[in-house]
CSV table of C-alpha atoms in Angstrom, one decimal:
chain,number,residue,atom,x,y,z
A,3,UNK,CA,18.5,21.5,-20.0
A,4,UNK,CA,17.0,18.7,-18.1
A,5,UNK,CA,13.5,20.2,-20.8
A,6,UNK,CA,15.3,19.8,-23.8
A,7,UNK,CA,16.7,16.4,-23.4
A,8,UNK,CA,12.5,15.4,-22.4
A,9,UNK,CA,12.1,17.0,-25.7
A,10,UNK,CA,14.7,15.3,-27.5
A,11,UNK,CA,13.9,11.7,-26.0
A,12,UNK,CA,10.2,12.4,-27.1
A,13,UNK,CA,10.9,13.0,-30.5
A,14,UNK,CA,13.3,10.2,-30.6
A,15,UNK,CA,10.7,7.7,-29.6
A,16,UNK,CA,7.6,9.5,-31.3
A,17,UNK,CA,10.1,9.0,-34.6
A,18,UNK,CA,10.5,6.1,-34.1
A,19,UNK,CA,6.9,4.7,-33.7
A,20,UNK,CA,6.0,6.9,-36.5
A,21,UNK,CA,9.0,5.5,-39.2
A,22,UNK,CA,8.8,1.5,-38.0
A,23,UNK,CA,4.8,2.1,-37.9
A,24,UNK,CA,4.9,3.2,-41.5
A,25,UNK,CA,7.1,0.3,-42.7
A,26,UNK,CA,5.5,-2.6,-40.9
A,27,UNK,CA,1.9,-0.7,-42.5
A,28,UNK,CA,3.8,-0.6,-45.7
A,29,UNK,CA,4.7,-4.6,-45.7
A,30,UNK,CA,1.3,-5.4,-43.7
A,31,UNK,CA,-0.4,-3.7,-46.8
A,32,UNK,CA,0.9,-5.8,-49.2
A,33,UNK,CA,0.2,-8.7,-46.8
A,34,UNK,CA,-3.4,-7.1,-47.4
A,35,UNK,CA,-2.8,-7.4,-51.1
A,36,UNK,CA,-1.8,-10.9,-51.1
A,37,UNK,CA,-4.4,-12.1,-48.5
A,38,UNK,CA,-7.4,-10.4,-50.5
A,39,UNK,CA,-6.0,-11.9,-53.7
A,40,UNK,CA,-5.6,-15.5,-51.9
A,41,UNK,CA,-9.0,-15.1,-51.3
A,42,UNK,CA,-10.4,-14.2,-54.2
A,43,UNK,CA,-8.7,-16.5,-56.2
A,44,UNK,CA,-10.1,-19.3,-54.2
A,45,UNK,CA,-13.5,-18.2,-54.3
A,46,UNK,CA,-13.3,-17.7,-57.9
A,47,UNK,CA,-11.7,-21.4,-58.1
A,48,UNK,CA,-13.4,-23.1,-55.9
A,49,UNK,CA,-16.7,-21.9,-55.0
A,50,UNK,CA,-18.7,-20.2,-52.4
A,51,UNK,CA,-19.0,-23.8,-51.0
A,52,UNK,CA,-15.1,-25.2,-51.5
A,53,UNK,CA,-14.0,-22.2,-50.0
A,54,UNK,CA,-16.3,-22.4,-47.0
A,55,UNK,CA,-14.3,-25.9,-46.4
A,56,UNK,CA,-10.8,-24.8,-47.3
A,57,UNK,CA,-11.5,-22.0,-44.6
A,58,UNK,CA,-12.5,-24.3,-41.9
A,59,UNK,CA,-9.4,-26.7,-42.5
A,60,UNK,CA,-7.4,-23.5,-42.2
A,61,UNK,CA,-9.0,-22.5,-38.8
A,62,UNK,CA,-8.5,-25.5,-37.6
A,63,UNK,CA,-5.0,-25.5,-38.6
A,64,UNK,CA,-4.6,-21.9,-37.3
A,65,UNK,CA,-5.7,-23.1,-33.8
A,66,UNK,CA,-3.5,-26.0,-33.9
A,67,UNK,CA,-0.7,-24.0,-34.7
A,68,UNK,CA,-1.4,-21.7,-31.9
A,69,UNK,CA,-1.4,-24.6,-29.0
A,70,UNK,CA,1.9,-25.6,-30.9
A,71,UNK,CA,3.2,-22.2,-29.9
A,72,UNK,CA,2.4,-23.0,-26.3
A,73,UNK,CA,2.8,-19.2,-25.7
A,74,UNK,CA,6.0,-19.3,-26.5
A,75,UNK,CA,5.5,-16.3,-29.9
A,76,UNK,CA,4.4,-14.0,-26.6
A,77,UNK,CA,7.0,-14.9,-24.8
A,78,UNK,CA,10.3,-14.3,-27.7
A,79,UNK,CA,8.9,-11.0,-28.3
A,80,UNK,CA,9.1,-9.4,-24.1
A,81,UNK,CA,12.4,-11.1,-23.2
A,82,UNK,CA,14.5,-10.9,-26.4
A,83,UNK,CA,13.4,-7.3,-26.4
A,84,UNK,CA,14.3,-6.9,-22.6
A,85,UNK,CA,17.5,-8.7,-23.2
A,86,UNK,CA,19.0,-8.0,-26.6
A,87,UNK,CA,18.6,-3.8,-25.7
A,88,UNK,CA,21.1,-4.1,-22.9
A,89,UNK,CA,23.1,-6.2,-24.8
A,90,UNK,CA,22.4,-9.8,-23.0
A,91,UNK,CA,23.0,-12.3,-26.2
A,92,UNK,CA,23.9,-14.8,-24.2
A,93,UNK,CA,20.8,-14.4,-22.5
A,94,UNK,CA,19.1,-14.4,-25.7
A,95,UNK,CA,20.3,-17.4,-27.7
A,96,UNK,CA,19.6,-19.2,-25.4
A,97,UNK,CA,15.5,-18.3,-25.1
A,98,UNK,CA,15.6,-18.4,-28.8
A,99,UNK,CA,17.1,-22.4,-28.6
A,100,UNK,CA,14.9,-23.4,-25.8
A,101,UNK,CA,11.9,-21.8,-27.5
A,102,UNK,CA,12.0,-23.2,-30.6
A,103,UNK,CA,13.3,-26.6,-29.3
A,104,UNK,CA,10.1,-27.1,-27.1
A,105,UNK,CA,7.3,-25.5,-30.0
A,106,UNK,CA,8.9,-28.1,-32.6
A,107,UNK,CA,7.9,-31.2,-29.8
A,108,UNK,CA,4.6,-29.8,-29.1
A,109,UNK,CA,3.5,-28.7,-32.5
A,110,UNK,CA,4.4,-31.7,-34.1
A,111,UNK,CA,2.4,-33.7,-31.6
A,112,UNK,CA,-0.2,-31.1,-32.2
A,113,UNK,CA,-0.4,-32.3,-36.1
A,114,UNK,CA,-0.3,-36.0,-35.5
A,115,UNK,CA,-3.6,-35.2,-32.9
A,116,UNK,CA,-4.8,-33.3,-35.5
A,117,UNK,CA,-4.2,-35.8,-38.7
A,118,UNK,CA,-5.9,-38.2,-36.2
A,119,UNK,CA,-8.8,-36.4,-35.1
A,120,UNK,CA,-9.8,-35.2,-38.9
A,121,UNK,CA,-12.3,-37.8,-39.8
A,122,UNK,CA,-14.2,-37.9,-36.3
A,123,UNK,CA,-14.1,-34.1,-36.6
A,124,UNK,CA,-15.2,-33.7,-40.2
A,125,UNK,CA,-18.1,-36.3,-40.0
A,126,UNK,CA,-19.4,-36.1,-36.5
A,127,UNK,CA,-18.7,-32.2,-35.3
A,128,UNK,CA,-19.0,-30.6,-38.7
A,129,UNK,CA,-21.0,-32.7,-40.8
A,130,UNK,CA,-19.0,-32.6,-43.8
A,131,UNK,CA,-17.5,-35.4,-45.5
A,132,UNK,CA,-15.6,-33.5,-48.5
A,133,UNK,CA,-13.6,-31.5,-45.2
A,134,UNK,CA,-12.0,-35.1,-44.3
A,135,UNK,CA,-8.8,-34.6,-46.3
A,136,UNK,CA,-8.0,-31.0,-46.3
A,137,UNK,CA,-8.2,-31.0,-43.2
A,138,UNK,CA,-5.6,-34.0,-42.9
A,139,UNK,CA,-2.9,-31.9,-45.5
A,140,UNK,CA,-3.9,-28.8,-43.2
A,141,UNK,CA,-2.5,-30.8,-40.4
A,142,UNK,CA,0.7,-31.0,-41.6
A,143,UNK,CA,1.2,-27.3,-42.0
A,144,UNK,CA,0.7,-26.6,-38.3
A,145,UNK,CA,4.5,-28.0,-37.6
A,146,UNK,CA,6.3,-24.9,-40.3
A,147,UNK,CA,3.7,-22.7,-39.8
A,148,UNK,CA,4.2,-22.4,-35.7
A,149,UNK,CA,8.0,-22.4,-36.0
A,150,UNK,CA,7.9,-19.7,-38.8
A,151,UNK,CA,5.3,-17.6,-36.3
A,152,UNK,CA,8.1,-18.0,-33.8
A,153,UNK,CA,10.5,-16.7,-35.8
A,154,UNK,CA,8.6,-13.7,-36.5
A,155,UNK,CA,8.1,-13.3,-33.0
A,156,UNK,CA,11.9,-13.1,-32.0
A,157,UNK,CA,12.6,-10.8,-35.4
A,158,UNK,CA,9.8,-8.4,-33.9
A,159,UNK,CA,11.5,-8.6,-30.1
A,160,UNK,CA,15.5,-7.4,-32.1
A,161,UNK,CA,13.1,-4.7,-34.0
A,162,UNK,CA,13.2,-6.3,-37.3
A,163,UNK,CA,10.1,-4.6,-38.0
A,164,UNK,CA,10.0,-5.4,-41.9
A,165,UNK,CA,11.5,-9.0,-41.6
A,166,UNK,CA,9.1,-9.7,-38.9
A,167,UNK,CA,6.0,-9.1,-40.4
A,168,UNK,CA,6.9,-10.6,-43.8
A,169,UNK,CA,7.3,-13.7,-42.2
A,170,UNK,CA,4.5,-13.6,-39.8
A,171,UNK,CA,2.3,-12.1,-43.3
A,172,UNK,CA,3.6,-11.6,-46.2
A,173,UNK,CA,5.2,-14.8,-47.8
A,174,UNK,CA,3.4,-17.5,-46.9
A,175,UNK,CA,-0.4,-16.3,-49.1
A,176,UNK,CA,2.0,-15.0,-51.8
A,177,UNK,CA,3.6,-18.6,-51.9
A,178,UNK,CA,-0.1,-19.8,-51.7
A,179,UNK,CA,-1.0,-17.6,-54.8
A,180,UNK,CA,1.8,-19.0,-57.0
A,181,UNK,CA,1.2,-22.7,-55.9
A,182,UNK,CA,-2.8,-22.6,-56.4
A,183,UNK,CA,-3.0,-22.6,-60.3
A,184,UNK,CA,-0.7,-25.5,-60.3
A,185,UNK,CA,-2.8,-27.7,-57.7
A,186,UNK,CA,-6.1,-26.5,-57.4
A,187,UNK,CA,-7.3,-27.3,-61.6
A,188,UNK,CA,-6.0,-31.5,-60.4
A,189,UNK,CA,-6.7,-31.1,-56.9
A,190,UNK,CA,-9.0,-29.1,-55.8
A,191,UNK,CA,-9.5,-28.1,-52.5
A,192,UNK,CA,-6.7,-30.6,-51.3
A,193,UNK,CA,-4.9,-28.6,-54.3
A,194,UNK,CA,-5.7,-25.6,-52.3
A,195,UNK,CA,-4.1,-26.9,-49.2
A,196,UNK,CA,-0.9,-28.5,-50.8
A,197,UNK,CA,-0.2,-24.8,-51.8
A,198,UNK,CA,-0.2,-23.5,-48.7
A,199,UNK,CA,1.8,-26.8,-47.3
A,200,UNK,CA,4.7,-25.9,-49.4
A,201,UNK,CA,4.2,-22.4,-48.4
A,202,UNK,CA,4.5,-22.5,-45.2
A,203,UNK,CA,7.7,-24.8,-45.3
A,204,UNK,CA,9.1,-21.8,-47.8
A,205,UNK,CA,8.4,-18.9,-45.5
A,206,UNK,CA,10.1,-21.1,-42.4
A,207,UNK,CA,13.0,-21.0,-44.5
A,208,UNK,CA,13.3,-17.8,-45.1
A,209,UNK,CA,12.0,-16.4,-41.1
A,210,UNK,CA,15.4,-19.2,-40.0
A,211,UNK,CA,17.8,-17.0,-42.5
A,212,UNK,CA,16.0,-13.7,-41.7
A,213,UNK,CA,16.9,-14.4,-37.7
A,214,UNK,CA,20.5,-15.8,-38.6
A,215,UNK,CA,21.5,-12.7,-41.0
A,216,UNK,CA,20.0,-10.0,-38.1
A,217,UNK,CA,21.9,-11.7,-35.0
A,218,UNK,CA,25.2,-12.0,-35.9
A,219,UNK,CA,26.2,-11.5,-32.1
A,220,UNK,CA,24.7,-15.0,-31.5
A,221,UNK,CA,27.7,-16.3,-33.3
A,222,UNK,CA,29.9,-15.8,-30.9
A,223,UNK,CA,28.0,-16.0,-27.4
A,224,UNK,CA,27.1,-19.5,-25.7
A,225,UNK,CA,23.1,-19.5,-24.4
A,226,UNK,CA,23.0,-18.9,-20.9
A,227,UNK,CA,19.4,-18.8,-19.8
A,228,UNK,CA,17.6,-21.2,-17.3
A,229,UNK,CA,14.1,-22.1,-18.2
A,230,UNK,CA,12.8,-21.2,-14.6
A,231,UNK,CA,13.3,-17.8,-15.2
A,232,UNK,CA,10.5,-17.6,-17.9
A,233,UNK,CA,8.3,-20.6,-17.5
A,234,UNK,CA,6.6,-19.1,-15.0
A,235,UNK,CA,4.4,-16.9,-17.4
A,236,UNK,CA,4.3,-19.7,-19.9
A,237,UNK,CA,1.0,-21.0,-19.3
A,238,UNK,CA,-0.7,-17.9,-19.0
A,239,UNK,CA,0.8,-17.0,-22.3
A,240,UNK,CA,-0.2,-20.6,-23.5
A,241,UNK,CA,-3.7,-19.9,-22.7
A,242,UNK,CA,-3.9,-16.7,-23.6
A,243,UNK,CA,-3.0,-17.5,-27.3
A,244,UNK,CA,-5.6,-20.3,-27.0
A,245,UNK,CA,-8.4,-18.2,-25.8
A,246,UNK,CA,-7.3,-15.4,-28.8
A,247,UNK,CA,-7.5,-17.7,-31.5
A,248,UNK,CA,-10.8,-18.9,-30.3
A,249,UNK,CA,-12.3,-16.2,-30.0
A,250,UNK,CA,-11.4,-14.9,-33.4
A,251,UNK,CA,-12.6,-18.4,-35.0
A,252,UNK,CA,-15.4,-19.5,-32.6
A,253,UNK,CA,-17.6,-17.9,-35.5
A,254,UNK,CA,-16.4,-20.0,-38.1
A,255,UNK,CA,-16.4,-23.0,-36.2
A,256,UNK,CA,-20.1,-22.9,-34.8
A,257,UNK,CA,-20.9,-21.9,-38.0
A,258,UNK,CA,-19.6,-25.0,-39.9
A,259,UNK,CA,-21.2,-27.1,-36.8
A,260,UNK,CA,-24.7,-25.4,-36.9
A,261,UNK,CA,-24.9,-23.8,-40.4
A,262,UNK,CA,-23.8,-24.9,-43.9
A,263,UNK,CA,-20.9,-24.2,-46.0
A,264,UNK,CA,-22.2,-21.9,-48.0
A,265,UNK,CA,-22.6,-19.9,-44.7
A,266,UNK,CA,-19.6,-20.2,-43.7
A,267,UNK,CA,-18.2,-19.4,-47.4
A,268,UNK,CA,-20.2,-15.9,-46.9
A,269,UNK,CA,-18.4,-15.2,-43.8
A,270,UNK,CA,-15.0,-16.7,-44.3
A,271,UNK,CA,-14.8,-14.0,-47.0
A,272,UNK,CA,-16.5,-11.3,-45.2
A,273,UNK,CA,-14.0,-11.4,-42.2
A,274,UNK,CA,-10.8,-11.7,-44.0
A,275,UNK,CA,-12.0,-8.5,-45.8
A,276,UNK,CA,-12.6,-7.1,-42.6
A,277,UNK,CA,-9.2,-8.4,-40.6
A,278,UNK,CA,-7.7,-5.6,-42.8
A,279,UNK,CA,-8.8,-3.9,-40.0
A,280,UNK,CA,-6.2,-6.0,-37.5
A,281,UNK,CA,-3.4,-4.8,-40.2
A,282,UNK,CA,-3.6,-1.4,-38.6
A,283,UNK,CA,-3.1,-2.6,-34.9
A,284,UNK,CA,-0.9,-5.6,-35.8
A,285,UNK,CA,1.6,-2.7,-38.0
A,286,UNK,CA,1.1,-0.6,-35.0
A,287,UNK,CA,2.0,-3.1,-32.1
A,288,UNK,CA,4.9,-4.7,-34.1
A,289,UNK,CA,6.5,-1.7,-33.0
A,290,UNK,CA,4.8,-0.6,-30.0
A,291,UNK,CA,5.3,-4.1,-28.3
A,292,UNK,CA,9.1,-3.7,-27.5
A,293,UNK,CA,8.9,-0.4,-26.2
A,294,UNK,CA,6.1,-1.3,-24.0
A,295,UNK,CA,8.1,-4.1,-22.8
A,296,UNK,CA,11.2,-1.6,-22.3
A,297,UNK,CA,9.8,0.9,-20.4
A,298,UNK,CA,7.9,-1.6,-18.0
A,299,UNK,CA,11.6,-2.8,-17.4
A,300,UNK,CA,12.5,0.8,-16.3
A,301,UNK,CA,9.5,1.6,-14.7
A,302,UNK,CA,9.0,4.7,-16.5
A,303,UNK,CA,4.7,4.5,-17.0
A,304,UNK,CA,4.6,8.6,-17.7
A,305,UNK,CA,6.7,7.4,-20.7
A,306,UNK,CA,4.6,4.4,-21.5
A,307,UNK,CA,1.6,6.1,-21.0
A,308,UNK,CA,2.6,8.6,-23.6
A,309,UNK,CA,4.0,6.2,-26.1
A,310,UNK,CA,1.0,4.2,-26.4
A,311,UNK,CA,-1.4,7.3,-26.8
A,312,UNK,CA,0.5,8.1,-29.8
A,313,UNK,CA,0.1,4.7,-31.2
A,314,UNK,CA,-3.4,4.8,-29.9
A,315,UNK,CA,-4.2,7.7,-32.1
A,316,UNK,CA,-2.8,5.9,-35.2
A,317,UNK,CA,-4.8,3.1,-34.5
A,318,UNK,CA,-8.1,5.0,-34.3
A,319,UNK,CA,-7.2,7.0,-37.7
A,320,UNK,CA,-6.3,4.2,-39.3
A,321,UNK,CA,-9.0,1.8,-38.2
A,322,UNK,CA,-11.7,4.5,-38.5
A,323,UNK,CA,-10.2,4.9,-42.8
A,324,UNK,CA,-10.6,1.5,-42.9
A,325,UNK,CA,-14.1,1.0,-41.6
A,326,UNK,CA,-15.6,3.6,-44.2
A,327,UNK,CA,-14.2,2.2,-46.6
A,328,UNK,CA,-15.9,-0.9,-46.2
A,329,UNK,CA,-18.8,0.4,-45.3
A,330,UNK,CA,-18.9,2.5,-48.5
A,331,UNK,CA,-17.5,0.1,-50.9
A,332,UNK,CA,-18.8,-3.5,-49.5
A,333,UNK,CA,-20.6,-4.3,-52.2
A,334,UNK,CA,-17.8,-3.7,-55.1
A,335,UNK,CA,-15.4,-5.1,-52.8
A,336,UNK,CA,-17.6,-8.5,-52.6
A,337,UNK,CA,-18.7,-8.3,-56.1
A,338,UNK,CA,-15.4,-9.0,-57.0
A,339,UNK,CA,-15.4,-12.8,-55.5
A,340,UNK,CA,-18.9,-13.5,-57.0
A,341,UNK,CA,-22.5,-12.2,-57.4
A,342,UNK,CA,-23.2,-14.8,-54.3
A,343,UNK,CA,-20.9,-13.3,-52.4
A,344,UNK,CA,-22.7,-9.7,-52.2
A,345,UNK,CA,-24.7,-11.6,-49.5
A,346,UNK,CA,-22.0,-11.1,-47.1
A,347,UNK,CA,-22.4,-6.8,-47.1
A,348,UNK,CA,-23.7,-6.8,-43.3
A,349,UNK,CA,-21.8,-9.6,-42.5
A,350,UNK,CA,-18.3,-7.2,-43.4
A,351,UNK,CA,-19.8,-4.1,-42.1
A,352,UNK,CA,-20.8,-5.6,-38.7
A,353,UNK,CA,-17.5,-7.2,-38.3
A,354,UNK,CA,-15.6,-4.0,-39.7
A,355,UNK,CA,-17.2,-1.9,-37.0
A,356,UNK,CA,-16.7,-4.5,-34.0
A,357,UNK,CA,-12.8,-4.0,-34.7
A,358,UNK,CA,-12.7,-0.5,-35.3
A,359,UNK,CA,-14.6,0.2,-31.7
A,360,UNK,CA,-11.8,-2.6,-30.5
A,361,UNK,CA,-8.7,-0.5,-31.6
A,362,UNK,CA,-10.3,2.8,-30.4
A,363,UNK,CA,-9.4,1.3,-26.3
A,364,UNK,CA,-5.7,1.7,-27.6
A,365,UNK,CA,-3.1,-1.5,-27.3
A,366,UNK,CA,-4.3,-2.4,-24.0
A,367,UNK,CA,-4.0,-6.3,-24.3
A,368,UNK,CA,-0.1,-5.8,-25.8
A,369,UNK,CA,0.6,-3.5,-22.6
A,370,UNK,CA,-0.9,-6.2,-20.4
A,371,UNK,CA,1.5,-9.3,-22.1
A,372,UNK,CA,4.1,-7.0,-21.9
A,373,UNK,CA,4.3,-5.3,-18.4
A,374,UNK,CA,3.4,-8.6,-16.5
A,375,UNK,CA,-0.3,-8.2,-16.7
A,376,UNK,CA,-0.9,-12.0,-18.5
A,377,UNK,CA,-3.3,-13.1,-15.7
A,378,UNK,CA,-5.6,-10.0,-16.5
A,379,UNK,CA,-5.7,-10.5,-20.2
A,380,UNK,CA,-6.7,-14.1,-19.6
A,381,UNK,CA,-9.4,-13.1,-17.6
A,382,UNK,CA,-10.7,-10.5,-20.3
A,383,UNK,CA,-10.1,-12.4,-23.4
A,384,UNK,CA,-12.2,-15.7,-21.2
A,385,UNK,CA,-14.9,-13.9,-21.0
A,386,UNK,CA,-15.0,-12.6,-24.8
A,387,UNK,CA,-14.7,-16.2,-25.8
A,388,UNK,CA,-17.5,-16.9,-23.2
A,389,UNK,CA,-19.6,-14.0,-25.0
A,390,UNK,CA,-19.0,-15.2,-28.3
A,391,UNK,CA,-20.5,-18.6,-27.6
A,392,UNK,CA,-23.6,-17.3,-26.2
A,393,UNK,CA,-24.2,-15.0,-28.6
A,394,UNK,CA,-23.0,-17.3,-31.4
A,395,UNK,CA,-25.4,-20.4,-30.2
A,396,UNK,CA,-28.4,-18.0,-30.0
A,397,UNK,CA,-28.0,-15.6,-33.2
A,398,UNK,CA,-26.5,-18.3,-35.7
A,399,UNK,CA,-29.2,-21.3,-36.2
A,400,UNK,CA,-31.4,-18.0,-36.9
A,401,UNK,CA,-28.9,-15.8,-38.6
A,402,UNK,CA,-26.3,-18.0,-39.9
A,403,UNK,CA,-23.1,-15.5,-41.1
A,404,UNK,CA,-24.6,-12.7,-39.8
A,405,UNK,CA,-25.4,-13.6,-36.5
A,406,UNK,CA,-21.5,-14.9,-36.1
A,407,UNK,CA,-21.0,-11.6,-37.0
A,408,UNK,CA,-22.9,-10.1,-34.5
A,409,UNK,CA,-21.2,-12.5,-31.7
A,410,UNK,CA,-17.6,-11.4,-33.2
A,411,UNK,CA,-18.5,-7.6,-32.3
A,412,UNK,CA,-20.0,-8.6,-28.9
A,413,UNK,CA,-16.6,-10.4,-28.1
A,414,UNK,CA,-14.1,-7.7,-29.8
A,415,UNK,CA,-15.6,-5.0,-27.4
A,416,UNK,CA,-16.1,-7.4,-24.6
A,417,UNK,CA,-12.4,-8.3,-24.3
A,418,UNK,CA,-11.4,-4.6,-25.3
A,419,UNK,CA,-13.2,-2.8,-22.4
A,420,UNK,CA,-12.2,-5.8,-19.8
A,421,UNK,CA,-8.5,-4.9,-20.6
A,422,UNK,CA,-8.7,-1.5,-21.1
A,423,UNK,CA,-9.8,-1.4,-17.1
A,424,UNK,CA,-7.3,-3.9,-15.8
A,425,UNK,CA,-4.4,-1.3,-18.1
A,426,UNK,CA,-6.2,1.3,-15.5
A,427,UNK,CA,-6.5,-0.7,-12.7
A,428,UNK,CA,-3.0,-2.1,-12.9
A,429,UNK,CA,-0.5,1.1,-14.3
A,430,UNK,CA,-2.6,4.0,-13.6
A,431,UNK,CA,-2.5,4.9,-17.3
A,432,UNK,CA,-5.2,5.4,-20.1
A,433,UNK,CA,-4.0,4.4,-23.3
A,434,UNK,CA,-7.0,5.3,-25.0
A,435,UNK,CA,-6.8,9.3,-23.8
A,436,UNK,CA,-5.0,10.0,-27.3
A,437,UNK,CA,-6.7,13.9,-26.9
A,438,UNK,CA,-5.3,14.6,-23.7
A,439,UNK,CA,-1.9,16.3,-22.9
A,440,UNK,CA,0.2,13.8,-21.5
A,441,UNK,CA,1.1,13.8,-18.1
């Protein structure tokens, strides 16, 4: 008996992984969609060289959206999943309140700094002029766009697999795609980043009434949560997201310093192709994050072990489908935003195979953020950042996109084999053994 009901818990949970995996895939697909579109809609309206500035002003953005955050999109997802499965609403209104209290504060001090900071940045770090005032309107998205990240964050910690990942996705580049034909032919790029402004204000809207509708318990519980018992791991988390979001922009941003726009056009392009990629572990670990966080709570690492080789072996299949089709069809698939955009074909294959060996270590950086392992995943994701500048500062005044590319590979598989051996060192477990029997 005690076989069959191992049985029966496997299948619910390999079930499980499989279903929500196919649905956040499903919605991250059409996030694909929309993203590809976004971009080549810009290209074809703006430019090799105008989208080479709107890009930067988004990075930018991105990053400043992420120190908004102050860790805090880590932190939702591992306690309101710890909490909200046994039932503790109390417990989890009032993370949600204090979270998105605090991430308001910071990120709109984060977009005044920014707003600030634009014309020193653009003129003296960058060089460019013509990036002064979309990178000003940019700065004004980083206060809905952190809030709505949030948002998707604590949707992703009830399960809301679908809810969470059109918010965190989905609506705000198809919001960008209606708004762009309206701005861009008066504005131009600043046209290009009103769109997204209004965008990103929508998609808030809808992550507040997404979390309202699935927590209806909240209605009728008081918060009961003292900060102490979480801000512990806050700056670790904070730091963390920091060092993640540089490393996945450092490219772009030496680049724009050390290169020219039409550079960093080529490989703006080239790795949002490629971040289709991410779509496979980010549909994978919408799901796979909770459970992680679950069974650290019950201390059950044969069952953790298992789970994430199962999502371990999705990963590689659906990474590895991804990869050859880019490598196959690069040049159609940059055709499409140019004739000077078929330039980029190395650029997307090198960065396409950097993620793909990334995802074949398994979710070893979610398992560390969720089973207490933050100091680790600092350590690793320090040293990819530290890897991408040095390879970055030597290969792109030589290379230009395709030496950032180059450092974006280094970095991906420096951070994934760091974590990989702290998921060892710490748990005893290989996430990455998706051939083996488990244990």
């Amino acid at each position: 008996m005690a076989g069959l009901r191992a049985v029966v818990k496997l299948t619910h949970h390999q079930k499980e992984l499989y279903l929500n995996a196919a649905v956040a895939f499903g919605v991250k697909l059409a996030a694909a969609g929309c993203n590809f579109i976004l971009s080549l809609v810009l290209a074809r309206t703006l430019g090799i060289e105008g989208t080479g500035i709107y890009y930067l002003a988004f990075t930018l953005a991105t990053i400043g959206a992420t120190v908004g955050k102050v860790g805090l999109d880590t932190l939702l997802i591992r306690f309101i999943a710890k909490n909200a499965i046994i039932n503790k609403w109390g417990v989890v209104k009032g993370i949600y309140n204090k979270a998105i209290k605090l991430a308001f504060f910071a990120s709109l001090a984060t977009s005044i700094a920014v707003y600030l900071a634009s014309d020193q940045a653009a003129q003296n770090i960058f060089n460019a002029p013509q990036l002064v005032e979309p990178l000003q309107l940019m700065a004004i998205s980083i206060l809905p766009t952190t809030l709505f990240m949030l948002h998707a964050s604590a949707l992703q910690g009830i399960k809301r697999v679908a809810m969470s990942v059109s918010v965190l996705s989905l609506f705000a580049p198809l919001c960008t795609i209606i708004f762009i034909p309206f701005m861009v032919p008066s504005f131009g790029i600043n046209g290009a980043a009103l769109s997204y402004i209004i965008a990103a204000f929508i998609t808030l809207i809808i992550g507040v009434f997404f979390w309202h509708f699935s927590t209806p318990e909240l209605r009728k519980c008081s918060p009961s949560i003292k900060i102490e018992s979480f801000s512990s791991c806050l700056p670790s988390y904070f730091w963390i997201g920091i060092f993640q979001q540089l490393n996945l922009w450092m490219p772009t941003l030496i680049l724009g310093a050390l290169s020219t726009e039409i550079e960093v056009g080529l490989y703006s392009v080239a790795s949002r192709i490629a971040m289709i990629t991410l779509f496979v572990m980010f549909a994978v670990n919408t799901i796979a994050a909770p459970k992680f966080a679950e069974y650290y709570s019950d201390s059950d690492f044969i069952s953790l072990e298992k789970f994430a080789q199962r999502a371990t072996l999705i990963l590689v299949l659906g990474a590895g489908a991804v990869f050859s089709a880019f490598s196959i069809f690069s040049v159609d698939l940059l055709s499409l935003f140019g004739p000077e955009f078929v330039a980029g074909r190395a650029v997307l294959i090198v960065i396409s195979l950097g993620l793909f060996l990334a995802t074949s270590s398994g979710s070893v950086g979610h398992i560390l953020l969720m089973c207490g392992g933050e100091r680790s995943l600092r350590f690793s994701v320090a040293m990819a950042i530290s890897s991408n500048v040095v390879v970055s500062l030597l290969l792109v005044p030589r290379w230009g996109a395709l030496g950032a590319a180059f450092s974006a590979l280094v970095s991906y598989l420096v951070q994934s084999i760091l974590s990989a051996h702290a998921v060892h060192r710490h748990y005893n477990i290989q996430p990455w053994a998706f051939w083996r029997n488990s244990r």
